[in-house]
Amino acid sequence: AAPDGAWKQQALLRPRCKVSITGHGCISWQNTFLGHSFELRPEDPAASAPVSFTVQHAGVVSIGEPAPLPEELYRHNWTAVVETTQALERKRARAVHRTFTEVGFARAPIPERTWAALSTYYYNNRHAAQREDWDDLGTSMAFVNWWESQTRLIPMPLRWKERWHRELMPTVAAWAGDVQLQATAFYGMRVYADASWLIRHVDREDTHALSAIMNLDQSDDVEAWPLLIDSLDGETHSLTISPGEMLFYESARCLHGRPLPLKGSRFVNAFVHYRPKDDPHWHAVAGSYSGAAVRWAADHIAVRSEEAREMARRLSAHSG
């Protein structure tokens, strides 16, 4: 033990990482304790200086930056790719036959305990975001305009994601009519930057039946950046959420996106996904909402049609 009660661990920074997670690049998690000091040394001492840090909170330490992407990716004809992707997403939405709620989406506060942990983790690690990798999609699909405005991710430890997944499940299940759910994915924390946009799309059919978008932070200069989402009857609605709020949505069925460019420096979301328990083919069998879902909706949902009309006007002006 060192005189200050801490002890130091030395490790080599190797070119191959222990864990690679989609969108995050290379990550190596350690179970440790507060006050534990690390010194990371490159295999080639001439390459870079050692990096030292002491654990002060649960979180992630970013070392360096990912290798730059090939310049030809930025010069690609992404307009055509976006049009092709949007056409495919409309077709995928129509292929989902089961629905769970009367409308398809709803706003709600993030449960207090979960919000306290999420917001604390975000605050402690807000400077550790790394480039989100979209290049694994190649040039055949595009959902976010990363070639114009780079999104970044703040990685989250698996055990924390599992905990938040469990905590949120009863709330999502109640909205959907007390459906028995299985946790499938917890993604983020994604940091959008100025001029980011997200095409209207649907999520994976086998794993993303019932989902929630959680807003964690918005910079002071952010203008309203609504989510444009189709209800189950095909009408398009415009919804905004603030830090501490979440939006439930039937994410494989309801087209959703943020097609207008973000005006502001930072907008941070996390995404949680579920499906009916042990049923990866839930989407192939027709079904509709239950009485429990209708009762929940009667207490919680307010659809703002006037806001939807205003967003349609803004989209038309932007397209022109």
PDB file of C-alpha atoms in Angstrom:
ATOM      1  CA  ALA A   1       0.000   0.000   0.000  1.00  0.00           C
ATOM      2  CA  ALA A   2       1.209   3.502  -0.764  1.00  0.00           C
ATOM      3  CA  PRO A   3       1.547   6.020   2.068  1.00  0.00           C
ATOM      4  CA  ASP A   4      -1.676   7.769   1.043  1.00  0.00           C
ATOM      5  CA  GLY A   5      -3.642   4.530   1.388  1.00  0.00           C
ATOM      6  CA  ALA A   6      -3.924   3.998  -2.378  1.00  0.00           C
ATOM      7  CA  TRP A   7      -2.022   1.513  -4.481  1.00  0.00           C
ATOM      8  CA  LYS A   8      -0.842   1.783  -8.038  1.00  0.00           C
ATOM      9  CA  GLN A   9      -1.420  -0.661 -10.865  1.00  0.00           C
ATOM     10  CA  GLN A  10       0.628  -0.569 -14.042  1.00  0.00           C
ATOM     11  CA  ALA A  11      -0.681  -1.797 -17.355  1.00  0.00           C
ATOM     12  CA  LEU A  12       0.401  -1.736 -20.986  1.00  0.00           C
ATOM     13  CA  LEU A  13      -1.633   0.110 -23.605  1.00  0.00           C
ATOM     14  CA  ARG A  14      -1.812  -2.534 -26.305  1.00  0.00           C
ATOM     15  CA  PRO A  15      -3.071  -2.020 -29.867  1.00  0.00           C
ATOM     16  CA  ARG A  16      -5.683  -4.775 -29.397  1.00  0.00           C
ATOM     17  CA  CYS A  17      -8.404  -4.131 -26.844  1.00  0.00           C
ATOM     18  CA  LYS A  18     -10.156  -6.600 -24.556  1.00  0.00           C
ATOM     19  CA  VAL A  19     -13.710  -5.635 -25.463  1.00  0.00           C
ATOM     20  CA  SER A  20     -15.120  -4.043 -28.603  1.00  0.00           C
ATOM     21  CA  ILE A  21     -18.687  -2.721 -28.412  1.00  0.00           C
ATOM     22  CA  THR A  22     -20.630  -1.547 -31.462  1.00  0.00           C
ATOM     23  CA  GLY A  23     -20.414   2.219 -31.747  1.00  0.00           C
ATOM     24  CA  HIS A  24     -17.894   2.556 -28.921  1.00  0.00           C
ATOM     25  CA  GLY A  25     -14.627   1.205 -30.350  1.00  0.00           C
ATOM     26  CA  CYS A  26     -12.220  -0.425 -27.889  1.00  0.00           C
ATOM     27  CA  ILE A  27     -13.109  -0.629 -24.198  1.00  0.00           C
ATOM     28  CA  SER A  28     -11.502  -2.429 -21.274  1.00  0.00           C
ATOM     29  CA  TRP A  29     -13.519  -2.358 -18.023  1.00  0.00           C
ATOM     30  CA  GLN A  30     -11.948  -2.850 -14.587  1.00  0.00           C
ATOM     31  CA  ASN A  31     -13.667  -3.563 -11.263  1.00  0.00           C
ATOM     32  CA  THR A  32     -11.898  -1.330  -8.789  1.00  0.00           C
ATOM     33  CA  PHE A  33     -12.433   1.070  -5.869  1.00  0.00           C
ATOM     34  CA  LEU A  34     -12.227   4.785  -5.150  1.00  0.00           C
ATOM     35  CA  GLY A  35      -8.644   5.962  -4.735  1.00  0.00           C
ATOM     36  CA  HIS A  36      -7.181   3.193  -6.922  1.00  0.00           C
ATOM     37  CA  SER A  37      -4.437   4.735  -9.097  1.00  0.00           C
ATOM     38  CA  PHE A  38      -3.564   3.499 -12.572  1.00  0.00           C
ATOM     39  CA  GLU A  39      -0.588   4.178 -14.795  1.00  0.00           C
ATOM     40  CA  LEU A  40      -0.985   3.195 -18.435  1.00  0.00           C
ATOM     41  CA  ARG A  41       2.215   2.883 -20.445  1.00  0.00           C
ATOM     42  CA  PRO A  42       2.494   2.443 -24.237  1.00  0.00           C
ATOM     43  CA  GLU A  43       4.348  -0.633 -25.461  1.00  0.00           C
ATOM     44  CA  ASP A  44       6.604   1.743 -27.385  1.00  0.00           C
ATOM     45  CA  PRO A  45       7.776   4.438 -24.919  1.00  0.00           C
ATOM     46  CA  ALA A  46       8.661   6.714 -27.827  1.00  0.00           C
ATOM     47  CA  ALA A  47       5.074   6.670 -29.110  1.00  0.00           C
ATOM     48  CA  SER A  48       3.450   8.631 -26.290  1.00  0.00           C
ATOM     49  CA  ALA A  49       3.842   9.509 -22.642  1.00  0.00           C
ATOM     50  CA  PRO A  50       2.356   7.345 -19.847  1.00  0.00           C
ATOM     51  CA  VAL A  51      -1.138   8.251 -18.662  1.00  0.00           C
ATOM     52  CA  SER A  52      -1.888   8.321 -14.922  1.00  0.00           C
ATOM     53  CA  PHE A  53      -5.218   8.748 -13.160  1.00  0.00           C
ATOM     54  CA  THR A  54      -6.865   7.983  -9.830  1.00  0.00           C
ATOM     55  CA  VAL A  55     -10.404   6.579  -9.650  1.00  0.00           C
ATOM     56  CA  GLN A  56     -12.742   9.232  -8.217  1.00  0.00           C
ATOM     57  CA  HIS A  57     -16.124   7.879  -9.361  1.00  0.00           C
ATOM     58  CA  ALA A  58     -17.698   5.118 -11.429  1.00  0.00           C
ATOM     59  CA  GLY A  59     -17.063   5.819 -15.059  1.00  0.00           C
ATOM     60  CA  VAL A  60     -14.767   5.775 -18.031  1.00  0.00           C
ATOM     61  CA  VAL A  61     -11.394   7.319 -18.844  1.00  0.00           C
ATOM     62  CA  SER A  62     -10.817   8.136 -22.513  1.00  0.00           C
ATOM     63  CA  ILE A  63      -7.256   7.624 -23.766  1.00  0.00           C
ATOM     64  CA  GLY A  64      -6.453   9.303 -27.068  1.00  0.00           C
ATOM     65  CA  GLU A  65      -8.703   9.552 -30.093  1.00  0.00           C
ATOM     66  CA  PRO A  66      -9.783   6.918 -32.639  1.00  0.00           C
ATOM     67  CA  ALA A  67      -7.923   6.780 -35.921  1.00  0.00           C
ATOM     68  CA  PRO A  68      -9.357   9.217 -38.495  1.00  0.00           C
ATOM     69  CA  LEU A  69     -11.767   7.819 -41.046  1.00  0.00           C
ATOM     70  CA  PRO A  70     -10.792   7.674 -44.737  1.00  0.00           C
ATOM     71  CA  GLU A  71     -11.408  10.985 -46.498  1.00  0.00           C
ATOM     72  CA  GLU A  72     -13.409   9.306 -49.257  1.00  0.00           C
ATOM     73  CA  LEU A  73     -16.167   8.507 -46.746  1.00  0.00           C
ATOM     74  CA  TYR A  74     -16.772  12.218 -46.207  1.00  0.00           C
ATOM     75  CA  ARG A  75     -16.939  12.833 -49.963  1.00  0.00           C
ATOM     76  CA  HIS A  76     -19.486  10.078 -50.621  1.00  0.00           C
ATOM     77  CA  ASN A  77     -22.912  10.895 -52.106  1.00  0.00           C
ATOM     78  CA  TRP A  78     -24.786  10.584 -48.816  1.00  0.00           C
ATOM     79  CA  THR A  79     -27.928  12.281 -50.154  1.00  0.00           C
ATOM     80  CA  ALA A  80     -28.722   9.227 -52.282  1.00  0.00           C
ATOM     81  CA  VAL A  81     -27.898   6.878 -49.399  1.00  0.00           C
ATOM     82  CA  VAL A  82     -30.283   8.746 -47.075  1.00  0.00           C
ATOM     83  CA  GLU A  83     -33.113   8.546 -49.611  1.00  0.00           C
ATOM     84  CA  THR A  84     -32.585   4.796 -50.044  1.00  0.00           C
ATOM     85  CA  THR A  85     -32.442   4.252 -46.274  1.00  0.00           C
ATOM     86  CA  GLN A  86     -35.660   6.204 -45.678  1.00  0.00           C
ATOM     87  CA  ALA A  87     -37.531   4.174 -48.295  1.00  0.00           C
ATOM     88  CA  LEU A  88     -36.353   0.947 -46.660  1.00  0.00           C
ATOM     89  CA  GLU A  89     -37.386   2.164 -43.202  1.00  0.00           C
ATOM     90  CA  ARG A  90     -40.933   2.970 -44.362  1.00  0.00           C
ATOM     91  CA  LYS A  91     -41.249  -0.550 -45.737  1.00  0.00           C
ATOM     92  CA  ARG A  92     -39.912  -2.083 -42.482  1.00  0.00           C
ATOM     93  CA  ALA A  93     -42.443  -0.135 -40.409  1.00  0.00           C
ATOM     94  CA  ARG A  94     -45.333  -1.571 -42.435  1.00  0.00           C
ATOM     95  CA  ALA A  95     -44.030  -5.134 -41.894  1.00  0.00           C
ATOM     96  CA  VAL A  96     -44.659  -5.039 -38.113  1.00  0.00           C
ATOM     97  CA  HIS A  97     -48.126  -6.470 -37.431  1.00  0.00           C
ATOM     98  CA  ARG A  98     -48.384  -6.345 -33.650  1.00  0.00           C
ATOM     99  CA  THR A  99     -48.998  -3.205 -31.638  1.00  0.00           C
ATOM    100  CA  PHE A 100     -49.312  -2.714 -27.885  1.00  0.00           C
ATOM    101  CA  THR A 101     -50.811   0.718 -27.219  1.00  0.00           C
ATOM    102  CA  GLU A 102     -53.540   2.869 -28.704  1.00  0.00           C
ATOM    103  CA  VAL A 103     -51.273   5.683 -29.902  1.00  0.00           C
ATOM    104  CA  GLY A 104     -47.740   4.227 -30.055  1.00  0.00           C
ATOM    105  CA  PHE A 105     -45.879   6.668 -27.823  1.00  0.00           C
ATOM    106  CA  ALA A 106     -46.126   8.603 -24.554  1.00  0.00           C
ATOM    107  CA  ARG A 107     -44.097  10.994 -22.412  1.00  0.00           C
ATOM    108  CA  ALA A 108     -43.255  10.332 -18.756  1.00  0.00           C
ATOM    109  CA  PRO A 109     -40.706  11.361 -16.130  1.00  0.00           C
ATOM    110  CA  ILE A 110     -37.700   9.084 -15.663  1.00  0.00           C
ATOM    111  CA  PRO A 111     -38.205   7.283 -12.311  1.00  0.00           C
ATOM    112  CA  GLU A 112     -36.492   9.291  -9.587  1.00  0.00           C
ATOM    113  CA  ARG A 113     -33.999   6.635  -8.507  1.00  0.00           C
ATOM    114  CA  THR A 114     -32.926   5.862 -12.069  1.00  0.00           C
ATOM    115  CA  TRP A 115     -32.681   9.538 -12.993  1.00  0.00           C
ATOM    116  CA  ALA A 116     -30.454  10.227  -9.972  1.00  0.00           C
ATOM    117  CA  ALA A 117     -28.006   7.498 -11.009  1.00  0.00           C
ATOM    118  CA  LEU A 118     -28.104   8.299 -14.745  1.00  0.00           C
ATOM    119  CA  SER A 119     -27.620  12.022 -14.309  1.00  0.00           C
ATOM    120  CA  THR A 120     -24.796  11.527 -11.800  1.00  0.00           C
ATOM    121  CA  TYR A 121     -22.992   9.113 -14.110  1.00  0.00           C
ATOM    122  CA  TYR A 122     -23.435  11.502 -17.027  1.00  0.00           C
ATOM    123  CA  TYR A 123     -22.169  14.515 -15.057  1.00  0.00           C
ATOM    124  CA  ASN A 124     -19.077  12.665 -13.834  1.00  0.00           C
ATOM    125  CA  ASN A 125     -18.211  11.362 -17.313  1.00  0.00           C
ATOM    126  CA  ARG A 126     -19.460  14.129 -19.587  1.00  0.00           C
ATOM    127  CA  HIS A 127     -15.926  14.944 -20.759  1.00  0.00           C
ATOM    128  CA  ALA A 128     -15.094  11.319 -21.653  1.00  0.00           C
ATOM    129  CA  ALA A 129     -17.182  11.039 -24.834  1.00  0.00           C
ATOM    130  CA  GLN A 130     -15.547   9.396 -27.844  1.00  0.00           C
ATOM    131  CA  ARG A 131     -16.479   9.369 -31.529  1.00  0.00           C
ATOM    132  CA  GLU A 132     -19.439   7.114 -32.302  1.00  0.00           C
ATOM    133  CA  ASP A 133     -18.489   4.668 -35.048  1.00  0.00           C
ATOM    134  CA  TRP A 134     -20.954   4.605 -37.935  1.00  0.00           C
ATOM    135  CA  ASP A 135     -18.534   3.483 -40.617  1.00  0.00           C
ATOM    136  CA  ASP A 136     -19.311  -0.197 -39.907  1.00  0.00           C
ATOM    137  CA  LEU A 137     -22.517   0.400 -41.920  1.00  0.00           C
ATOM    138  CA  GLY A 138     -20.373   1.160 -44.944  1.00  0.00           C
ATOM    139  CA  THR A 139     -21.919   3.437 -47.539  1.00  0.00           C
ATOM    140  CA  SER A 140     -25.159   1.490 -48.036  1.00  0.00           C
ATOM    141  CA  MET A 141     -27.160   3.000 -45.139  1.00  0.00           C
ATOM    142  CA  ALA A 142     -27.180   6.266 -43.188  1.00  0.00           C
ATOM    143  CA  PHE A 143     -29.190   7.261 -40.126  1.00  0.00           C
ATOM    144  CA  VAL A 144     -27.218  10.168 -38.607  1.00  0.00           C
ATOM    145  CA  ASN A 145     -25.277  12.773 -40.602  1.00  0.00           C
ATOM    146  CA  TRP A 146     -21.988  11.855 -38.937  1.00  0.00           C
ATOM    147  CA  TRP A 147     -20.011  13.045 -41.991  1.00  0.00           C
ATOM    148  CA  GLU A 148     -21.238  16.598 -41.258  1.00  0.00           C
ATOM    149  CA  SER A 149     -21.680  16.593 -37.474  1.00  0.00           C
ATOM    150  CA  GLN A 150     -19.994  13.851 -35.459  1.00  0.00           C
ATOM    151  CA  THR A 151     -21.992  12.156 -32.712  1.00  0.00           C
ATOM    152  CA  ARG A 152     -20.095  10.941 -29.642  1.00  0.00           C
ATOM    153  CA  LEU A 153     -20.736   8.273 -27.017  1.00  0.00           C
ATOM    154  CA  ILE A 154     -20.121   8.071 -23.295  1.00  0.00           C
ATOM    155  CA  PRO A 155     -19.731   4.332 -22.551  1.00  0.00           C
ATOM    156  CA  MET A 156     -21.563   2.809 -19.583  1.00  0.00           C
ATOM    157  CA  PRO A 157     -20.456  -0.238 -17.536  1.00  0.00           C
ATOM    158  CA  LEU A 158     -22.485  -3.385 -18.197  1.00  0.00           C
ATOM    159  CA  ARG A 159     -23.592  -3.835 -14.593  1.00  0.00           C
ATOM    160  CA  TRP A 160     -24.973  -0.282 -14.452  1.00  0.00           C
ATOM    161  CA  LYS A 161     -26.848  -0.769 -17.716  1.00  0.00           C
ATOM    162  CA  GLU A 162     -28.315  -4.026 -16.408  1.00  0.00           C
ATOM    163  CA  ARG A 163     -29.450  -2.284 -13.235  1.00  0.00           C
ATOM    164  CA  TRP A 164     -31.117   0.595 -15.117  1.00  0.00           C
ATOM    165  CA  HIS A 165     -32.692  -1.892 -17.511  1.00  0.00           C
ATOM    166  CA  ARG A 166     -34.329  -3.702 -14.572  1.00  0.00           C
ATOM    167  CA  GLU A 167     -35.464  -0.495 -12.908  1.00  0.00           C
ATOM    168  CA  LEU A 168     -37.161   0.853 -16.037  1.00  0.00           C
ATOM    169  CA  MET A 169     -38.839  -2.394 -17.102  1.00  0.00           C
ATOM    170  CA  PRO A 170     -41.959  -2.121 -14.862  1.00  0.00           C
ATOM    171  CA  THR A 171     -42.657   1.416 -16.102  1.00  0.00           C
ATOM    172  CA  VAL A 172     -42.393   0.423 -19.773  1.00  0.00           C
ATOM    173  CA  ALA A 173     -44.461  -2.728 -19.151  1.00  0.00           C
ATOM    174  CA  ALA A 174     -47.240  -0.722 -17.460  1.00  0.00           C
ATOM    175  CA  TRP A 175     -47.428   1.689 -20.417  1.00  0.00           C
ATOM    176  CA  ALA A 176     -47.719  -1.267 -22.829  1.00  0.00           C
ATOM    177  CA  GLY A 177     -50.533  -2.939 -20.882  1.00  0.00           C
ATOM    178  CA  ASP A 178     -48.613  -5.030 -18.332  1.00  0.00           C
ATOM    179  CA  VAL A 179     -46.762  -7.016 -21.001  1.00  0.00           C
ATOM    180  CA  GLN A 180     -44.115  -9.440 -19.723  1.00  0.00           C
ATOM    181  CA  LEU A 181     -40.867  -8.013 -21.072  1.00  0.00           C
ATOM    182  CA  GLN A 182     -37.306  -9.086 -21.742  1.00  0.00           C
ATOM    183  CA  ALA A 183     -34.477  -6.525 -21.684  1.00  0.00           C
ATOM    184  CA  THR A 184     -32.614  -6.507 -25.009  1.00  0.00           C
ATOM    185  CA  ALA A 185     -30.499  -3.349 -25.422  1.00  0.00           C
ATOM    186  CA  PHE A 186     -29.379  -0.225 -23.566  1.00  0.00           C
ATOM    187  CA  TYR A 187     -27.534   2.212 -25.840  1.00  0.00           C
ATOM    188  CA  GLY A 188     -25.778   5.526 -25.332  1.00  0.00           C
ATOM    189  CA  MET A 189     -25.093   7.903 -23.852  1.00  0.00           C
ATOM    190  CA  ARG A 190     -25.165   9.599 -27.271  1.00  0.00           C
ATOM    191  CA  VAL A 191     -24.043  13.222 -27.529  1.00  0.00           C
ATOM    192  CA  TYR A 192     -25.430  15.071 -30.560  1.00  0.00           C
ATOM    193  CA  ALA A 193     -23.590  18.226 -31.686  1.00  0.00           C
ATOM    194  CA  ASP A 194     -24.679  21.356 -33.541  1.00  0.00           C
ATOM    195  CA  ALA A 195     -26.228  20.614 -36.974  1.00  0.00           C
ATOM    196  CA  SER A 196     -26.833  16.913 -36.185  1.00  0.00           C
ATOM    197  CA  TRP A 197     -29.940  15.301 -37.597  1.00  0.00           C
ATOM    198  CA  LEU A 198     -31.438  11.817 -37.486  1.00  0.00           C
ATOM    199  CA  ILE A 199     -33.558  10.397 -40.300  1.00  0.00           C
ATOM    200  CA  ARG A 200     -37.003   9.002 -39.579  1.00  0.00           C
ATOM    201  CA  HIS A 201     -36.522   5.276 -39.116  1.00  0.00           C
ATOM    202  CA  VAL A 202     -37.667   2.228 -37.154  1.00  0.00           C
ATOM    203  CA  ASP A 203     -35.603  -0.015 -34.883  1.00  0.00           C
ATOM    204  CA  ARG A 204     -34.713  -3.715 -35.009  1.00  0.00           C
ATOM    205  CA  GLU A 205     -37.823  -5.899 -35.145  1.00  0.00           C
ATOM    206  CA  ASP A 206     -36.490  -8.841 -33.131  1.00  0.00           C
ATOM    207  CA  THR A 207     -35.257  -6.860 -30.120  1.00  0.00           C
ATOM    208  CA  HIS A 208     -36.789  -3.362 -30.127  1.00  0.00           C
ATOM    209  CA  ALA A 209     -40.531  -3.769 -29.605  1.00  0.00           C
ATOM    210  CA  LEU A 210     -41.011  -1.318 -26.739  1.00  0.00           C
ATOM    211  CA  SER A 211     -38.434   1.361 -26.068  1.00  0.00           C
ATOM    212  CA  ALA A 212     -37.744   4.640 -24.328  1.00  0.00           C
ATOM    213  CA  ILE A 213     -35.622   7.671 -25.180  1.00  0.00           C
ATOM    214  CA  MET A 214     -34.236   9.352 -22.065  1.00  0.00           C
ATOM    215  CA  ASN A 215     -32.993  12.923 -22.289  1.00  0.00           C
ATOM    216  CA  LEU A 216     -30.000  13.482 -20.016  1.00  0.00           C
ATOM    217  CA  ASP A 217     -28.773  16.945 -20.918  1.00  0.00           C
ATOM    218  CA  GLN A 218     -29.187  19.897 -23.267  1.00  0.00           C
ATOM    219  CA  SER A 219     -26.770  22.794 -23.521  1.00  0.00           C
ATOM    220  CA  ASP A 220     -28.075  26.262 -22.667  1.00  0.00           C
ATOM    221  CA  ASP A 221     -27.948  27.353 -26.307  1.00  0.00           C
ATOM    222  CA  VAL A 222     -30.145  24.502 -27.616  1.00  0.00           C
ATOM    223  CA  GLU A 223     -33.338  25.436 -29.410  1.00  0.00           C
ATOM    224  CA  ALA A 224     -36.284  23.037 -29.254  1.00  0.00           C
ATOM    225  CA  TRP A 225     -35.297  19.871 -31.170  1.00  0.00           C
ATOM    226  CA  PRO A 226     -38.448  17.783 -31.540  1.00  0.00           C
ATOM    227  CA  LEU A 227     -38.758  14.122 -32.330  1.00  0.00           C
ATOM    228  CA  LEU A 228     -41.036  13.614 -35.314  1.00  0.00           C
ATOM    229  CA  ILE A 229     -42.907  10.351 -34.739  1.00  0.00           C
ATOM    230  CA  ASP A 230     -45.836   8.600 -36.444  1.00  0.00           C
ATOM    231  CA  SER A 231     -48.662   7.364 -34.260  1.00  0.00           C
ATOM    232  CA  LEU A 232     -50.136   3.959 -35.047  1.00  0.00           C
ATOM    233  CA  ASP A 233     -52.825   5.561 -37.217  1.00  0.00           C
ATOM    234  CA  GLY A 234     -50.132   7.101 -39.437  1.00  0.00           C
ATOM    235  CA  GLU A 235     -50.409  10.717 -38.253  1.00  0.00           C
ATOM    236  CA  THR A 236     -47.109  12.503 -37.661  1.00  0.00           C
ATOM    237  CA  HIS A 237     -46.581  14.203 -34.289  1.00  0.00           C
ATOM    238  CA  SER A 238     -43.897  16.491 -32.929  1.00  0.00           C
ATOM    239  CA  LEU A 239     -42.709  15.821 -29.387  1.00  0.00           C
ATOM    240  CA  THR A 240     -40.078  17.433 -27.201  1.00  0.00           C
ATOM    241  CA  ILE A 241     -38.586  16.158 -23.952  1.00  0.00           C
ATOM    242  CA  SER A 242     -36.419  17.826 -21.329  1.00  0.00           C
ATOM    243  CA  PRO A 243     -33.657  16.437 -19.104  1.00  0.00           C
ATOM    244  CA  GLY A 244     -35.238  13.997 -16.667  1.00  0.00           C
ATOM    245  CA  GLU A 245     -38.015  13.027 -19.088  1.00  0.00           C
ATOM    246  CA  MET A 246     -38.383   9.986 -21.319  1.00  0.00           C
ATOM    247  CA  LEU A 247     -40.489   9.093 -24.316  1.00  0.00           C
ATOM    248  CA  PHE A 248     -41.962   5.599 -24.585  1.00  0.00           C
ATOM    249  CA  TYR A 249     -42.456   4.435 -28.163  1.00  0.00           C
ATOM    250  CA  GLU A 250     -43.165   1.303 -30.181  1.00  0.00           C
ATOM    251  CA  SER A 251     -39.835   1.672 -31.874  1.00  0.00           C
ATOM    252  CA  ALA A 252     -40.024  -1.071 -34.522  1.00  0.00           C
ATOM    253  CA  ARG A 253     -43.460   0.120 -35.667  1.00  0.00           C
ATOM    254  CA  CYS A 254     -43.539   3.924 -35.345  1.00  0.00           C
ATOM    255  CA  LEU A 255     -41.335   5.873 -37.742  1.00  0.00           C
ATOM    256  CA  HIS A 256     -39.347   8.359 -35.675  1.00  0.00           C
ATOM    257  CA  GLY A 257     -36.451  10.755 -36.120  1.00  0.00           C
ATOM    258  CA  ARG A 258     -35.132  14.301 -35.774  1.00  0.00           C
ATOM    259  CA  PRO A 259     -34.914  15.440 -39.410  1.00  0.00           C
ATOM    260  CA  LEU A 260     -34.321  19.122 -38.622  1.00  0.00           C
ATOM    261  CA  PRO A 261     -30.708  20.034 -37.792  1.00  0.00           C
ATOM    262  CA  LEU A 262     -29.963  20.625 -34.120  1.00  0.00           C
ATOM    263  CA  LYS A 263     -29.384  24.265 -33.244  1.00  0.00           C
ATOM    264  CA  GLY A 264     -27.143  24.179 -30.193  1.00  0.00           C
ATOM    265  CA  SER A 265     -23.914  22.624 -29.018  1.00  0.00           C
ATOM    266  CA  ARG A 266     -25.100  19.564 -27.063  1.00  0.00           C
ATOM    267  CA  PHE A 267     -28.116  17.241 -26.773  1.00  0.00           C
ATOM    268  CA  VAL A 268     -27.629  13.972 -24.871  1.00  0.00           C
ATOM    269  CA  ASN A 269     -29.874  10.881 -24.946  1.00  0.00           C
ATOM    270  CA  ALA A 270     -29.792   7.267 -23.803  1.00  0.00           C
ATOM    271  CA  PHE A 271     -31.986   4.525 -25.274  1.00  0.00           C
ATOM    272  CA  VAL A 272     -33.506   1.471 -23.611  1.00  0.00           C
ATOM    273  CA  HIS A 273     -35.191  -1.411 -25.465  1.00  0.00           C
ATOM    274  CA  TYR A 274     -37.363  -4.436 -24.636  1.00  0.00           C
ATOM    275  CA  ARG A 275     -39.378  -7.141 -26.381  1.00  0.00           C
ATOM    276  CA  PRO A 276     -42.081  -9.568 -25.176  1.00  0.00           C
ATOM    277  CA  LYS A 277     -40.385 -12.215 -23.067  1.00  0.00           C
ATOM    278  CA  ASP A 278     -38.810 -15.081 -25.068  1.00  0.00           C
ATOM    279  CA  ASP A 279     -40.537 -13.966 -28.270  1.00  0.00           C
ATOM    280  CA  PRO A 280     -38.146 -12.703 -30.971  1.00  0.00           C
ATOM    281  CA  HIS A 281     -40.895 -13.136 -33.592  1.00  0.00           C
ATOM    282  CA  TRP A 282     -43.462 -10.992 -31.749  1.00  0.00           C
ATOM    283  CA  HIS A 283     -43.754  -8.660 -34.763  1.00  0.00           C
ATOM    284  CA  ALA A 284     -45.011 -11.346 -37.171  1.00  0.00           C
ATOM    285  CA  VAL A 285     -48.306 -12.064 -35.354  1.00  0.00           C
ATOM    286  CA  ALA A 286     -51.109  -9.512 -35.510  1.00  0.00           C
ATOM    287  CA  GLY A 287     -52.260  -8.115 -32.178  1.00  0.00           C
ATOM    288  CA  SER A 288     -53.567  -4.912 -30.670  1.00  0.00           C
ATOM    289  CA  TYR A 289     -53.629  -2.947 -27.431  1.00  0.00           C
ATOM    290  CA  SER A 290     -55.186  -4.177 -24.198  1.00  0.00           C
ATOM    291  CA  GLY A 291     -57.568  -2.589 -21.745  1.00  0.00           C
ATOM    292  CA  ALA A 292     -54.669  -1.990 -19.374  1.00  0.00           C
ATOM    293  CA  ALA A 293     -52.852   0.037 -22.016  1.00  0.00           C
ATOM    294  CA  VAL A 294     -55.962   2.120 -22.668  1.00  0.00           C
ATOM    295  CA  ARG A 295     -56.350   2.868 -18.963  1.00  0.00           C
ATOM    296  CA  TRP A 296     -52.700   3.937 -18.713  1.00  0.00           C
ATOM    297  CA  ALA A 297     -53.091   6.174 -21.762  1.00  0.00           C
ATOM    298  CA  ALA A 298     -56.198   7.834 -20.350  1.00  0.00           C
ATOM    299  CA  ASP A 299     -54.137   8.995 -17.374  1.00  0.00           C
ATOM    300  CA  HIS A 300     -50.939  10.013 -19.173  1.00  0.00           C
ATOM    301  CA  ILE A 301     -51.109  10.779 -22.926  1.00  0.00           C
ATOM    302  CA  ALA A 302     -51.698  14.207 -24.449  1.00  0.00           C
ATOM    303  CA  VAL A 303     -51.157  14.417 -28.206  1.00  0.00           C
ATOM    304  CA  ARG A 304     -50.311  17.940 -29.385  1.00  0.00           C
ATOM    305  CA  SER A 305     -51.720  18.158 -32.902  1.00  0.00           C
ATOM    306  CA  GLU A 306     -51.079  21.917 -33.202  1.00  0.00           C
ATOM    307  CA  GLU A 307     -47.383  21.330 -32.570  1.00  0.00           C
ATOM    308  CA  ALA A 308     -47.383  18.606 -35.224  1.00  0.00           C
ATOM    309  CA  ARG A 309     -48.831  21.008 -37.797  1.00  0.00           C
ATOM    310  CA  GLU A 310     -46.180  23.599 -36.950  1.00  0.00           C
ATOM    311  CA  MET A 311     -43.414  21.007 -37.348  1.00  0.00           C
ATOM    312  CA  ALA A 312     -44.820  19.938 -40.739  1.00  0.00           C
ATOM    313  CA  ARG A 313     -44.663  23.586 -41.836  1.00  0.00           C
ATOM    314  CA  ARG A 314     -41.023  23.909 -40.691  1.00  0.00           C
ATOM    315  CA  LEU A 315     -40.071  20.679 -42.449  1.00  0.00           C
ATOM    316  CA  SER A 316     -41.642  21.876 -45.671  1.00  0.00           C
ATOM    317  CA  ALA A 317     -39.710  25.161 -45.458  1.00  0.00           C
ATOM    318  CA  HIS A 318     -36.460  23.296 -44.650  1.00  0.00           C
ATOM    319  CA  SER A 319     -36.894  20.901 -47.585  1.00  0.00           C
ATOM    320  CA  GLY A 320     -37.410  23.821 -49.935  1.00  0.00           C
TER     321      GLY A 320
END
